[in-house]
Amino acid sequence: MKILVFGNSGSGKSTLAQRLVQDHGLAHLDLDSIVWEPGKIAVPRAPEAVSESLQAFLITHKNWVIEGCYGELIEATTNHCTELIFLNPGLEVCLEHNRHRPWEPHKYSSKQAQDEMLQNLQAWVAGYYERQDQWSYHAHRQIFDTFSGHKCERSAG
């Protein structure tokens, strides 16, 4: 079982990934943990380092769940997965989830540091459906629509 979970920030990726880890004993990779410099959110690692970390995870684990919003990494990993899950609950759900996000100690030194980033995060999330970058709805939709394997989209309603 090799599952890719992707979508906007606040779409429920981490919650679903944790449930899959608990239910199926899967190894877990949050792509944030390899994209950003350790302890420095929004400070990107070199692309080569990100690629090496992703490849090392794929080689090391037989069964896994990988979650994130990084379209270029999701797309690069689709040929390794057995299932693709696109979480698309809508903008208001994502914004609300982010407002109530528990402290993520693997990303932030304190809950206060995380809360200080909330306004920037919410502004970025709000642009999801308009942006055309690799972390946008446009990119995610294309990945989902062109994937020929087992897939599902979970949206609001």
mmCIF file of C-alpha atoms in Angstrom:
data_model
loop_
_atom_site.group_PDB
_atom_site.id
_atom_site.type_symbol
_atom_site.label_atom_id
_atom_site.label_comp_id
_atom_site.label_asym_id
_atom_site.label_seq_id
_atom_site.Cartn_x
_atom_site.Cartn_y
_atom_site.Cartn_z
ATOM 1 C CA MET A 1 0.000 0.000 0.000
ATOM 2 C CA LYS A 2 1.573 3.258 -1.212
ATOM 3 C CA ILE A 3 -0.753 6.235 -0.876
ATOM 4 C CA LEU A 4 -0.249 9.835 -1.974
ATOM 5 C CA VAL A 5 -2.493 12.382 -0.235
ATOM 6 C CA PHE A 6 -2.468 15.922 -1.575
ATOM 7 C CA GLY A 7 -4.439 19.160 -1.535
ATOM 8 C CA ASN A 8 -4.468 22.685 -0.159
ATOM 9 C CA SER A 9 -3.172 23.537 3.300
ATOM 10 C CA GLY A 10 -5.965 22.783 5.760
ATOM 11 C CA SER A 11 -7.646 20.220 3.509
ATOM 12 C CA GLY A 12 -7.106 17.395 6.006
ATOM 13 C CA LYS A 13 -3.981 15.757 4.585
ATOM 14 C CA SER A 14 -2.200 15.258 7.909
ATOM 15 C CA THR A 15 -5.343 14.009 9.643
ATOM 16 C CA LEU A 16 -6.020 11.445 6.912
ATOM 17 C CA ALA A 17 -2.351 10.425 6.731
ATOM 18 C CA GLN A 18 -2.222 9.835 10.490
ATOM 19 C CA ARG A 19 -5.369 7.713 10.310
ATOM 20 C CA LEU A 20 -3.846 5.627 7.507
ATOM 21 C CA VAL A 21 -0.639 5.214 9.531
ATOM 22 C CA GLN A 22 -2.625 3.991 12.547
ATOM 23 C CA ASP A 23 -4.987 1.746 10.591
ATOM 24 C CA HIS A 24 -2.423 0.143 8.286
ATOM 25 C CA GLY A 25 0.977 0.590 9.952
ATOM 26 C CA LEU A 26 2.326 2.653 7.067
ATOM 27 C CA ALA A 27 5.503 4.691 7.095
ATOM 28 C CA HIS A 28 4.655 8.405 6.883
ATOM 29 C CA LEU A 29 6.301 11.286 5.069
ATOM 30 C CA ASP A 30 5.010 14.837 5.437
ATOM 31 C CA LEU A 31 6.632 16.579 2.469
ATOM 32 C CA ASP A 32 7.057 19.729 4.588
ATOM 33 C CA SER A 33 9.712 17.803 6.511
ATOM 34 C CA ILE A 34 11.937 17.496 3.432
ATOM 35 C CA VAL A 35 11.086 20.716 1.564
ATOM 36 C CA TRP A 36 12.038 23.202 4.298
ATOM 37 C CA GLU A 37 15.310 23.585 6.164
ATOM 38 C CA PRO A 38 14.988 21.832 9.539
ATOM 39 C CA GLY A 39 13.488 24.232 12.086
ATOM 40 C CA LYS A 40 13.057 26.956 9.456
ATOM 41 C CA ILE A 41 9.588 27.030 7.897
ATOM 42 C CA ALA A 42 9.516 28.858 4.568
ATOM 43 C CA VAL A 43 13.287 28.479 4.094
ATOM 44 C CA PRO A 44 13.561 25.999 1.218
ATOM 45 C CA ARG A 45 16.185 23.279 1.035
ATOM 46 C CA ALA A 46 18.160 22.831 -2.152
ATOM 47 C CA PRO A 47 16.129 20.911 -4.768
ATOM 48 C CA GLU A 48 18.799 18.193 -4.907
ATOM 49 C CA ALA A 49 18.520 17.637 -1.148
ATOM 50 C CA VAL A 50 14.724 17.411 -1.386
ATOM 51 C CA SER A 51 14.956 14.893 -4.224
ATOM 52 C CA GLU A 52 17.523 12.798 -2.350
ATOM 53 C CA SER A 53 15.358 12.749 0.787
ATOM 54 C CA LEU A 54 12.279 11.701 -1.190
ATOM 55 C CA GLN A 55 14.170 8.938 -2.992
ATOM 56 C CA ALA A 56 15.651 7.683 0.280
ATOM 57 C CA PHE A 57 12.148 7.446 1.785
ATOM 58 C CA LEU A 58 10.779 5.581 -1.256
ATOM 59 C CA ILE A 59 13.689 3.108 -1.230
ATOM 60 C CA THR A 60 13.572 2.535 2.533
ATOM 61 C CA HIS A 61 9.830 1.859 2.948
ATOM 62 C CA LYS A 62 7.714 -0.838 1.320
ATOM 63 C CA ASN A 63 4.348 0.578 2.434
ATOM 64 C CA TRP A 64 3.785 4.273 2.982
ATOM 65 C CA VAL A 65 1.629 7.363 2.943
ATOM 66 C CA ILE A 66 3.103 10.605 1.625
ATOM 67 C CA GLU A 67 1.228 13.849 2.096
ATOM 68 C CA GLY A 68 1.720 17.390 0.926
ATOM 69 C CA CYS A 69 0.763 20.214 -1.366
ATOM 70 C CA TYR A 70 3.900 20.262 -3.518
ATOM 71 C CA GLY A 71 2.637 19.406 -6.977
ATOM 72 C CA GLU A 72 6.073 18.788 -8.441
ATOM 73 C CA LEU A 73 6.869 16.222 -5.711
ATOM 74 C CA ILE A 74 3.431 14.600 -5.881
ATOM 75 C CA GLU A 75 3.730 14.311 -9.642
ATOM 76 C CA ALA A 76 7.252 12.861 -9.380
ATOM 77 C CA THR A 77 5.976 10.230 -6.953
ATOM 78 C CA THR A 78 2.809 9.160 -8.775
ATOM 79 C CA ASN A 79 4.615 6.356 -10.595
ATOM 80 C CA HIS A 80 5.478 4.816 -7.189
ATOM 81 C CA CYS A 81 2.018 4.953 -5.587
ATOM 82 C CA THR A 82 -0.842 2.466 -5.575
ATOM 83 C CA GLU A 83 -3.471 5.095 -4.701
ATOM 84 C CA LEU A 84 -3.852 8.843 -5.166
ATOM 85 C CA ILE A 85 -6.166 10.846 -2.877
ATOM 86 C CA PHE A 86 -6.964 14.469 -3.735
ATOM 87 C CA LEU A 87 -8.484 16.361 -0.805
ATOM 88 C CA ASN A 88 -10.523 19.276 -2.130
ATOM 89 C CA PRO A 89 -13.007 20.305 0.599
ATOM 90 C CA GLY A 90 -13.230 23.935 -0.530
ATOM 91 C CA LEU A 91 -11.635 27.159 0.597
ATOM 92 C CA GLU A 92 -13.745 27.841 3.696
ATOM 93 C CA VAL A 93 -13.059 24.392 5.142
ATOM 94 C CA CYS A 94 -9.317 24.826 4.617
ATOM 95 C CA LEU A 95 -9.288 28.266 6.228
ATOM 96 C CA GLU A 96 -11.321 27.004 9.179
ATOM 97 C CA HIS A 97 -9.067 23.976 9.689
ATOM 98 C CA ASN A 98 -6.014 26.242 9.696
ATOM 99 C CA ARG A 99 -7.581 28.498 12.346
ATOM 100 C CA HIS A 100 -7.963 25.458 14.622
ATOM 101 C CA ARG A 101 -4.742 23.655 13.690
ATOM 102 C CA PRO A 102 -3.010 22.102 16.704
ATOM 103 C CA TRP A 103 0.613 23.003 17.337
ATOM 104 C CA GLU A 104 2.928 21.178 14.940
ATOM 105 C CA PRO A 105 6.178 20.863 16.923
ATOM 106 C CA HIS A 106 7.950 19.248 13.969
ATOM 107 C CA LYS A 107 7.455 22.516 12.067
ATOM 108 C CA TYR A 108 7.417 25.288 14.681
ATOM 109 C CA SER A 109 9.415 25.925 17.859
ATOM 110 C CA SER A 110 6.244 26.950 19.742
ATOM 111 C CA LYS A 111 2.485 27.338 19.326
ATOM 112 C CA GLN A 112 3.069 31.091 19.406
ATOM 113 C CA ALA A 113 5.521 30.863 16.470
ATOM 114 C CA GLN A 114 2.958 28.831 14.541
ATOM 115 C CA ASP A 115 0.180 31.315 15.323
ATOM 116 C CA GLU A 116 2.378 34.188 14.142
ATOM 117 C CA MET A 117 2.486 32.545 10.697
ATOM 118 C CA LEU A 118 -1.297 32.036 10.492
ATOM 119 C CA GLN A 119 -2.101 35.279 8.680
ATOM 120 C CA ASN A 120 0.502 34.556 5.975
ATOM 121 C CA LEU A 121 -0.682 30.961 5.686
ATOM 122 C CA GLN A 122 -4.319 32.011 5.329
ATOM 123 C CA ALA A 123 -3.465 34.534 2.603
ATOM 124 C CA TRP A 124 -1.545 31.848 0.714
ATOM 125 C CA VAL A 125 -4.372 29.321 1.137
ATOM 126 C CA ALA A 126 -6.924 31.863 -0.097
ATOM 127 C CA GLY A 127 -5.091 32.082 -3.430
ATOM 128 C CA TYR A 128 -5.208 28.323 -4.052
ATOM 129 C CA TYR A 129 -7.913 28.440 -6.742
ATOM 130 C CA GLU A 130 -6.416 31.452 -8.568
ATOM 131 C CA ARG A 131 -2.689 30.702 -8.509
ATOM 132 C CA GLN A 132 -1.075 28.788 -11.367
ATOM 133 C CA ASP A 133 1.984 27.468 -9.488
ATOM 134 C CA GLN A 134 2.860 23.861 -8.651
ATOM 135 C CA TRP A 135 1.081 24.160 -5.286
ATOM 136 C CA SER A 136 -2.236 25.370 -6.709
ATOM 137 C CA TYR A 137 -5.601 23.828 -7.482
ATOM 138 C CA HIS A 138 -4.703 24.098 -11.159
ATOM 139 C CA ALA A 139 -1.630 21.878 -10.722
ATOM 140 C CA HIS A 140 -3.387 19.469 -8.339
ATOM 141 C CA ARG A 141 -6.356 19.115 -10.699
ATOM 142 C CA GLN A 142 -4.037 18.285 -13.598
ATOM 143 C CA ILE A 143 -2.163 15.666 -11.558
ATOM 144 C CA PHE A 144 -5.410 14.039 -10.466
ATOM 145 C CA ASP A 145 -7.072 14.131 -13.868
ATOM 146 C CA THR A 146 -4.081 12.624 -15.714
ATOM 147 C CA PHE A 147 -3.328 9.889 -13.167
ATOM 148 C CA SER A 148 -4.491 6.558 -14.613
ATOM 149 C CA GLY A 149 -4.235 4.444 -11.456
ATOM 150 C CA HIS A 150 -6.557 4.019 -8.476
ATOM 151 C CA LYS A 151 -7.638 7.463 -7.274
ATOM 152 C CA CYS A 152 -10.334 9.348 -5.431
ATOM 153 C CA GLU A 153 -11.203 12.972 -4.822
ATOM 154 C CA ARG A 154 -12.757 13.969 -1.535
ATOM 155 C CA SER A 155 -14.598 17.266 -1.674
ATOM 156 C CA ALA A 156 -17.051 19.116 0.558
ATOM 157 C CA GLY A 157 -20.560 17.785 0.774
#
